[in-house]
Tab-separated table of C-alpha atoms in Angstrom:
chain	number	residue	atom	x	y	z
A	1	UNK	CA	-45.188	-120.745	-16.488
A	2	UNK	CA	-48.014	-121.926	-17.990
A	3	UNK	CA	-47.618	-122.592	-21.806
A	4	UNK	CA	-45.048	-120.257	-22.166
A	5	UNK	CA	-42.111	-122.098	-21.311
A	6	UNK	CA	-41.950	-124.128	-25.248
A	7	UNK	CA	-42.155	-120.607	-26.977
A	8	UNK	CA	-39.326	-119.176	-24.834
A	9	UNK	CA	-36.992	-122.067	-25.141
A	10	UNK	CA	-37.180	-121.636	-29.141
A	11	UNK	CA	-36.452	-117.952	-29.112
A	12	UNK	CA	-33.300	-119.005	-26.907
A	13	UNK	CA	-32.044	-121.530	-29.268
A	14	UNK	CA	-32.982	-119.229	-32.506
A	15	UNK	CA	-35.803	-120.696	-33.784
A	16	UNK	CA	-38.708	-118.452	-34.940
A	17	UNK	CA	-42.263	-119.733	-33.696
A	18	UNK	CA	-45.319	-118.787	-35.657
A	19	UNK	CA	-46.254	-115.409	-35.081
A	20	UNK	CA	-49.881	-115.090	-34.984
A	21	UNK	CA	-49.548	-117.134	-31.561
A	22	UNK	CA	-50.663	-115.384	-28.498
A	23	UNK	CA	-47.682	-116.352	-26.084
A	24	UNK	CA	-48.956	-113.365	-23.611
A	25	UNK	CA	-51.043	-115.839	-21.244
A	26	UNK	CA	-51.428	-115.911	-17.320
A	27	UNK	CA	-49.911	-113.264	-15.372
A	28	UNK	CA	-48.410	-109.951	-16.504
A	29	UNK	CA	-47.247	-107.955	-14.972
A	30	UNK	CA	-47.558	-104.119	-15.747
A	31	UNK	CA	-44.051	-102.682	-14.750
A	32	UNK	CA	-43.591	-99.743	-12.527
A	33	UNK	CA	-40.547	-97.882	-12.588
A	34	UNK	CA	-39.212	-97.223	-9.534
A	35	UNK	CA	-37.615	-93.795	-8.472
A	36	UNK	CA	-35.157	-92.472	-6.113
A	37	UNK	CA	-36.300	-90.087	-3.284
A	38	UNK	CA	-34.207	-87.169	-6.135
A	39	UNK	CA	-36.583	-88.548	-9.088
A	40	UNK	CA	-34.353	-90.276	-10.931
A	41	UNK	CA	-35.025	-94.432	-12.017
A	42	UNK	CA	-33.310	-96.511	-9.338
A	43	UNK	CA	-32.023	-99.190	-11.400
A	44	UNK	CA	-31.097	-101.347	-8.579
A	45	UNK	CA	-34.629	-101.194	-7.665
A	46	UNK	CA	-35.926	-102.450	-10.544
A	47	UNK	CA	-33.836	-105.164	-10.812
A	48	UNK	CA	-34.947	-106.858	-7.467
A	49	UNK	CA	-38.459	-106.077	-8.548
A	50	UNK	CA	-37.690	-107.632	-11.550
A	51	UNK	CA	-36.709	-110.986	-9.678
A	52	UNK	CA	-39.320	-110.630	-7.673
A	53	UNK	CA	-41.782	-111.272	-10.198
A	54	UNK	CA	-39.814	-114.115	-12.000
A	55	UNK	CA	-39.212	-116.103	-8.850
A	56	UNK	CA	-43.269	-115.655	-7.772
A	57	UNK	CA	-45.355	-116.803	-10.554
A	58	UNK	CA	-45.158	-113.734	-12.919
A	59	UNK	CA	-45.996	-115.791	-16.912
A	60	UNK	CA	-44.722	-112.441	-19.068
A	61	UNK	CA	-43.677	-108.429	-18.083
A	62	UNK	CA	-45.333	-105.466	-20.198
A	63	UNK	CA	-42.713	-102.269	-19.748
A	64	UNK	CA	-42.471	-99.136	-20.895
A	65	UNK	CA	-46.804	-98.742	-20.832
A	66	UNK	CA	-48.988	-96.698	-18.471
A	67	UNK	CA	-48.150	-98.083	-15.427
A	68	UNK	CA	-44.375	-97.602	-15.661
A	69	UNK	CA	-45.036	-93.567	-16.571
A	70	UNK	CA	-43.813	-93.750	-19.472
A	71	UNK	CA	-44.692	-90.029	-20.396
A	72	UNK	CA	-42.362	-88.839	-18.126
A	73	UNK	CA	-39.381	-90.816	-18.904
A	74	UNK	CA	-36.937	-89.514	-21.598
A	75	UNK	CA	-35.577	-91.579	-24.481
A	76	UNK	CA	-32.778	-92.288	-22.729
A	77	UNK	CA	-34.055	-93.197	-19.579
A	78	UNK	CA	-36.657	-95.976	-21.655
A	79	UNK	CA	-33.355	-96.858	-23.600
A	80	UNK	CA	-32.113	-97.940	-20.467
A	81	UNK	CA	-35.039	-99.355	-18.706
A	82	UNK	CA	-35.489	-101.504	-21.821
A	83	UNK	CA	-32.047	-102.995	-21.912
A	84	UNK	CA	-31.984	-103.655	-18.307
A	85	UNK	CA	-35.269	-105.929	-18.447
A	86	UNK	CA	-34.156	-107.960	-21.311
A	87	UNK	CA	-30.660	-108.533	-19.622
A	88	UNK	CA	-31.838	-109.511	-16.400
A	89	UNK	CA	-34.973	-111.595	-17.631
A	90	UNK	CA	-32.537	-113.339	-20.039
A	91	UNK	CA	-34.896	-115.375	-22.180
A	92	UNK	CA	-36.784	-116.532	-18.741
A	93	UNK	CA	-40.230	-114.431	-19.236
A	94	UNK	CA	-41.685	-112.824	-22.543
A	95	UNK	CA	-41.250	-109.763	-22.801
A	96	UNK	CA	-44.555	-107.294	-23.992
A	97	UNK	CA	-43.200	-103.549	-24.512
A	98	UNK	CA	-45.292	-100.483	-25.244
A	99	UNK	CA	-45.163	-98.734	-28.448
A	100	UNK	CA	-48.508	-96.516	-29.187
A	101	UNK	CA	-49.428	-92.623	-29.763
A	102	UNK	CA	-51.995	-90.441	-31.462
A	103	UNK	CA	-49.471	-89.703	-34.494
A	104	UNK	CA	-49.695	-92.720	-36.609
A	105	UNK	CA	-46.758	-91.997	-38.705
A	106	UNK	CA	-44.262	-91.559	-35.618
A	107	UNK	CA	-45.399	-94.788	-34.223
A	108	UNK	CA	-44.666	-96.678	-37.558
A	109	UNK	CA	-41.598	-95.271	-37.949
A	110	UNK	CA	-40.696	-95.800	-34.065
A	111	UNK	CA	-41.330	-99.571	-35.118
A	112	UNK	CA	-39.052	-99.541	-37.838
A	113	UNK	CA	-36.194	-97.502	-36.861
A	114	UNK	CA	-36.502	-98.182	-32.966
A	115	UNK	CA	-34.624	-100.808	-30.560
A	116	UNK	CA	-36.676	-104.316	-30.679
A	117	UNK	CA	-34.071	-106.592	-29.367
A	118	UNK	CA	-34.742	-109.197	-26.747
A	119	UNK	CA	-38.792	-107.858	-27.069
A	120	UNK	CA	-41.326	-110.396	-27.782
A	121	UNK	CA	-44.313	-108.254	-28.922
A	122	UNK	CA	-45.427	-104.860	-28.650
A	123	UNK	CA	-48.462	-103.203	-26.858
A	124	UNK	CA	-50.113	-100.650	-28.515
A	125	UNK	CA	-52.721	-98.130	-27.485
A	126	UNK	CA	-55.309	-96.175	-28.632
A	127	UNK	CA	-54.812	-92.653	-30.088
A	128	UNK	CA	-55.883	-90.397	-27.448
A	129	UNK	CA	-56.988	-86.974	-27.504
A	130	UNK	CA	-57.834	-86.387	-31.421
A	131	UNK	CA	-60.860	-88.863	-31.027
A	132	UNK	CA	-60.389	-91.038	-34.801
A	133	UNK	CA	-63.547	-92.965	-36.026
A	134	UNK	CA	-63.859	-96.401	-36.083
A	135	UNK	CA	-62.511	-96.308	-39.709
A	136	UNK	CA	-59.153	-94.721	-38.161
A	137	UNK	CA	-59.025	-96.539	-35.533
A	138	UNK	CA	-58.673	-99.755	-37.787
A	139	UNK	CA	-56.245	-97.908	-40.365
A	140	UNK	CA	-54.063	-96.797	-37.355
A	141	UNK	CA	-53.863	-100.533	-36.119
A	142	UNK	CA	-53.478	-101.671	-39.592
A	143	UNK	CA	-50.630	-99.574	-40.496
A	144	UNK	CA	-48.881	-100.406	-37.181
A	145	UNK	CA	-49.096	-104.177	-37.376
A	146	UNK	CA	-47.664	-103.909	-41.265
A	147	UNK	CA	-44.889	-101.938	-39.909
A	148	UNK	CA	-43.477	-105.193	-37.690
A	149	UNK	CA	-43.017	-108.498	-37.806
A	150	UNK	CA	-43.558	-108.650	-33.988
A	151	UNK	CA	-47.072	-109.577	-32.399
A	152	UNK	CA	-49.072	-106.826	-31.420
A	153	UNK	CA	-51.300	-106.723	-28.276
A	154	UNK	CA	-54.041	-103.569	-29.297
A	155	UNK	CA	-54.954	-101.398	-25.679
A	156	UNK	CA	-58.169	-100.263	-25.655
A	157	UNK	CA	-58.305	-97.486	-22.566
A	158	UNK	CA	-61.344	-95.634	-22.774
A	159	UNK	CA	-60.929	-93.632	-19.447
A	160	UNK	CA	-57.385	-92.641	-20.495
A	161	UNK	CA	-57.490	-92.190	-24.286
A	162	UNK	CA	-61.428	-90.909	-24.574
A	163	UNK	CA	-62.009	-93.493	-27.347
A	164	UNK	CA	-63.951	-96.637	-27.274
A	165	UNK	CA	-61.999	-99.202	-29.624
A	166	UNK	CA	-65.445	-101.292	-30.284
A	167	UNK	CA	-65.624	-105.267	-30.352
A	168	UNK	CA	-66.609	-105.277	-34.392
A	169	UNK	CA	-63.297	-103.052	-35.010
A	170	UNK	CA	-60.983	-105.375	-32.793
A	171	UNK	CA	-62.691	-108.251	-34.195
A	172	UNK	CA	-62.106	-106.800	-37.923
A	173	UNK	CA	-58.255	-106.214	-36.985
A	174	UNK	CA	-57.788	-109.235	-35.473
A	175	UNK	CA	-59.262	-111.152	-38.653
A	176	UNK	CA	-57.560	-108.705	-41.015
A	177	UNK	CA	-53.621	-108.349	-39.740
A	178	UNK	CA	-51.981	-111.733	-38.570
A	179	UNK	CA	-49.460	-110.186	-36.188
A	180	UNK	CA	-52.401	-108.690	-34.142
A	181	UNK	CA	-52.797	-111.418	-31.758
A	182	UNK	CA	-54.240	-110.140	-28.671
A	183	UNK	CA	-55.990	-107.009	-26.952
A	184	UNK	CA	-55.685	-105.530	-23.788
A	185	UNK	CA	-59.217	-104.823	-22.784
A	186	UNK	CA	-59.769	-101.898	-19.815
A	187	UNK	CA	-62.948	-100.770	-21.452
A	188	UNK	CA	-64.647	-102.249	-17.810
A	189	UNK	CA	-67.666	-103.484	-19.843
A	190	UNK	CA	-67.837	-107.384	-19.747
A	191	UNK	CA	-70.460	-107.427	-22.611
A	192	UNK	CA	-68.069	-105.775	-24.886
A	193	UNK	CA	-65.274	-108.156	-23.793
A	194	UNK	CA	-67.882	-110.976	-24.077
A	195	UNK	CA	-68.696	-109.687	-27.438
A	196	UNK	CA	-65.097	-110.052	-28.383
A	197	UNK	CA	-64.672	-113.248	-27.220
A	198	UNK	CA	-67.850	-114.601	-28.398
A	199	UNK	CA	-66.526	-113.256	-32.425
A	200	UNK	CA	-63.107	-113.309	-32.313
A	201	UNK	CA	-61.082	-115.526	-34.964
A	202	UNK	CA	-58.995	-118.765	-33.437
A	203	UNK	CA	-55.861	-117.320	-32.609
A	204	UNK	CA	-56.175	-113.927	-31.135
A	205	UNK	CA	-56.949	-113.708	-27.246
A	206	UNK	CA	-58.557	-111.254	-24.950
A	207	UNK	CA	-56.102	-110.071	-22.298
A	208	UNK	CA	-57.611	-108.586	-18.655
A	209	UNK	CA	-56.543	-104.722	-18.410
A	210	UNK	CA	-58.672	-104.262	-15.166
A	211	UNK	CA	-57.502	-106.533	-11.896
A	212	UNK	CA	-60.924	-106.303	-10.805
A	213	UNK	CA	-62.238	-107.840	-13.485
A	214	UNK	CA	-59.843	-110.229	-14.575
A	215	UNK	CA	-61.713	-112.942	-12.289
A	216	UNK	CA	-65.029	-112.789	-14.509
A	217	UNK	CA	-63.254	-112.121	-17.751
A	218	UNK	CA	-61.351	-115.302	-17.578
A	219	UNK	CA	-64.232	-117.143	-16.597
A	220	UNK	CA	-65.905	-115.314	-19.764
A	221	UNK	CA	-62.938	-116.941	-21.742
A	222	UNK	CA	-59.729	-114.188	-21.463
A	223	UNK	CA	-56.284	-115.507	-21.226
A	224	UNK	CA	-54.531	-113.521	-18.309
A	225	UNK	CA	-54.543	-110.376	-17.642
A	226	UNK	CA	-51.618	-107.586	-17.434
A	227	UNK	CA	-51.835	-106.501	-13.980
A	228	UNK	CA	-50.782	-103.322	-11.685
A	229	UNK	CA	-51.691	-105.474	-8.645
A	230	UNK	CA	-49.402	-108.313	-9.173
A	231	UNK	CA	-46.028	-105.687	-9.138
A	232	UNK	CA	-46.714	-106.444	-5.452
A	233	UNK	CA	-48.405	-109.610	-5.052
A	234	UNK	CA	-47.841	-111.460	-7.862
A	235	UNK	CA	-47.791	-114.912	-6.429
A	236	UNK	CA	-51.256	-114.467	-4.955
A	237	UNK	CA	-52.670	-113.203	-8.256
A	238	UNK	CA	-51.322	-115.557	-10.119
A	239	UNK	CA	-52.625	-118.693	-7.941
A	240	UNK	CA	-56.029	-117.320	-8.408
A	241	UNK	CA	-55.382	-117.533	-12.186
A	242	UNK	CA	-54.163	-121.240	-12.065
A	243	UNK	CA	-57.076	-121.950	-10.180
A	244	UNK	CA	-59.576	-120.736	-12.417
A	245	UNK	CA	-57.879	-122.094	-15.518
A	246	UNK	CA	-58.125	-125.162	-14.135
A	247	UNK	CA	-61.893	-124.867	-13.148
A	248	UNK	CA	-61.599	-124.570	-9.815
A	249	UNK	CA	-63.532	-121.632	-9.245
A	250	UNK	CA	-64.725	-121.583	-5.386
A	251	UNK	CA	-60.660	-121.652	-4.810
A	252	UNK	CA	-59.942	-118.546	-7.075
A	253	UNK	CA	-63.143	-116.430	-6.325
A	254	UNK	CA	-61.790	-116.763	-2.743
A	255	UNK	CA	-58.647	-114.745	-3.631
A	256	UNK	CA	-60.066	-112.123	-5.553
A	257	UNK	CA	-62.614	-111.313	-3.151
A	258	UNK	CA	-59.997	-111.196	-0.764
A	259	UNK	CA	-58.532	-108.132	-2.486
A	260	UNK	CA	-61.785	-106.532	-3.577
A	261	UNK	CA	-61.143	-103.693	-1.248
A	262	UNK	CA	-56.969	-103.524	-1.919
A	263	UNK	CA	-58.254	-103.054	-6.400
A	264	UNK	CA	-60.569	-99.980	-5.236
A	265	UNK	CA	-57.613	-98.338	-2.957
A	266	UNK	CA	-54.701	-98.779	-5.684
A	267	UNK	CA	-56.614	-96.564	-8.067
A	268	UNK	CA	-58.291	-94.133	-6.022
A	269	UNK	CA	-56.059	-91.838	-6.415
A	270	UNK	CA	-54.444	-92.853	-9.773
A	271	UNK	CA	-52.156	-95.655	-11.034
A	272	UNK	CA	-49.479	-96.136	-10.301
A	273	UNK	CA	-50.050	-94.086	-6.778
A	274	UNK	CA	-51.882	-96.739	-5.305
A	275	UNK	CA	-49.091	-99.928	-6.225
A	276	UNK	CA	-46.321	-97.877	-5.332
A	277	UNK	CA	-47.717	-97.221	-1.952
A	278	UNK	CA	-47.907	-100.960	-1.781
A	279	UNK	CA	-44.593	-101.659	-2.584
A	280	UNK	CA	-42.973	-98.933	-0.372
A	281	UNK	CA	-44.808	-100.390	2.378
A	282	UNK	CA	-43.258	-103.856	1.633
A	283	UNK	CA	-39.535	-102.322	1.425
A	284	UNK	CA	-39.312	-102.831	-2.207
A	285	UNK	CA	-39.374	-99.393	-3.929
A	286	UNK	CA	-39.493	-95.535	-3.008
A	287	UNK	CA	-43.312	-93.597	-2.838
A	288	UNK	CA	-41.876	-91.337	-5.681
A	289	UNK	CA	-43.947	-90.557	-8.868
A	290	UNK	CA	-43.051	-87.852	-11.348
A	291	UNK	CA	-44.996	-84.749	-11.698
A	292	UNK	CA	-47.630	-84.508	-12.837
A	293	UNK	CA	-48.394	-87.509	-10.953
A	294	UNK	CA	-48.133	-87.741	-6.869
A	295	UNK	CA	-48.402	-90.113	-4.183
A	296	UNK	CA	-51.572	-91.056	-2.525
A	297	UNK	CA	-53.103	-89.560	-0.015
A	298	UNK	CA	-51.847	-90.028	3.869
A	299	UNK	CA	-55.983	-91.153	4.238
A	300	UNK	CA	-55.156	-93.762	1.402
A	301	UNK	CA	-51.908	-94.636	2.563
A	302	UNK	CA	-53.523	-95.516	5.820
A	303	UNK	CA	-56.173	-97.602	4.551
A	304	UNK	CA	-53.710	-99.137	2.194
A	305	UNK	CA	-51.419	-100.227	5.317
A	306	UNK	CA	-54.297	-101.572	7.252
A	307	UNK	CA	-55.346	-103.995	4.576
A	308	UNK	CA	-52.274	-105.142	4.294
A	309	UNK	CA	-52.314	-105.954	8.150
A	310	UNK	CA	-55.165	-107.740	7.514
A	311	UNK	CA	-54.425	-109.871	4.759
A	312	UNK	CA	-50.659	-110.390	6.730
A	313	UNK	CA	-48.912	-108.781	3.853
């Protein structure tokens, strides 16, 4: 589990490590939450996907975020979804939860009032719809990260939130608030990301929010990435992450070109359509999303199934 293993074993035995360390390396894995064929969250189904992902190479788990339609899921349901990841991880995996909005105030006081226990950091995305500056942008971040004692891993979504959280921001935060250790990048452009990377104080990391990219942001210097591919295949991702941190880049540009095609089909018709397909065909989950969300396409679905075939999945 790459360097994670040191940093787990001291939470276990109750020692506090240093909190402006990134322990969010390698593979994450961006949760789904699995339904029944009535809509409701079939626990038992997340907890073999759960040891799925330990026993094949996943390095941390981010819950409760886009992937794992959170929007949909009532405050009891995430109560529940929450507590049954930390008790079957038990200490093995860090654990990255999401805790973001477009109401600054409500997300502070969600840190501060809210059910941390057994989480290791929290991810936090940009406020969508209401468009802040780059001036709010920074106080919203700001006023999050003084609200816990907990890392925080910033999102920066364009295509979902409409904002553009740009590299001289993230790089001010990042210098500014020790607890802000990381960011999720999904902005898609590598000269942003490269800008980050190139700035960015010792200490905070640049985390892959885009499978497709993760292969030439890591080689541009990013840690991992947190993944919607690897809920299904997360040994193969996370061998072509090994590779490449070890420099052996022919090996790991193998794999990802081997799933070029698979990245395009598991978004086509929105996450997490595509990676639930994937994992009904491979037994592990129901093709249920909740409204407003739907299952792909039977012309996706298709394609989906015959790459699988192909790569003997």
């Amino acid at each position: 589990m790459l360097l994670l293993d040191f940093c787990v074993s001291l939470q276990n035995i109750g020692i506090l490590y240093f909190m402006a360390y990134n322990i969010f390396k390698g593979l994450g894995i961006a949760l789904v939450t699995p339904f029944t064929s009535d809509g409701a969250v079939d626990y038992t189904a997340l907890k073999r996907l759960l040891e799925y992902q330990i026993d094949n190479g996943a390095d941390f788990l981010c819950i409760l975020a886009t992937t794992g339609e959170t929007p949909t899921l009532t405050a009891d349901e995430k109560q529940k979804i929450k507590d049954l990841v930390v008790s079957i991880v038990g200490g093995r995996l860090p654990i990255l939860m999401g805790c973001g909005g477009n109401n600054t105030a409500a997300v502070v006081e969600e840190l501060q009032t809210g059910d941390f226990k057994g989480i290791d950091g929290v991810l936090s995305v940009c406020p969508y719809y209401n468009k802040p500056s780059q001036e709010g942008l920074y106080q919203h971040f700001k006023a999050i990260a003084a609200a816990t004692k907990l890392p925080v891993v910033l999102y920066n979504v364009p295509g979902r939130t409409g904002i553009n959280l740009k590299p001289e921001t993230t790089v001010r935060l990042a210098r500014d608030c020790e607890n802000i250790v990381a960011i999720k990048e999904a902005s898609g452009s590598l000269e942003q990301i490269d800008e980050i990377i190139k700035n960015k104080p010792k200490g905070f990391d640049v985390i892959s929010g885009d499978d497709a990219l993760t292969f030439p942001m890591v080689a541009c210097g990013a840690v991992g990435v947190i993944s919607v591919i690897g809920n299904a295949l997360p040994r193969e991702f996370s061998k072509m992450l090994r590779l490449e941190f070890r420099g052996e880049f022919e090996g790991a540009r193998k794999i990802h070109h081997r799933f070029t095609d698979l990245f395009s089909l598991l978004f086509v018709d929105g996450n997490p359509a595509g990676v639930k397909a994937v994992l009904h065909q491979m037994g592990f989950i129901e093709n249920v999303l909740r409204l407003p969300l739907v299952p792909t396409r039977l012309t996706t679905l298709q394609r989906i199934s015959d790459i699988l075939k192909e790569l003997k999945i």
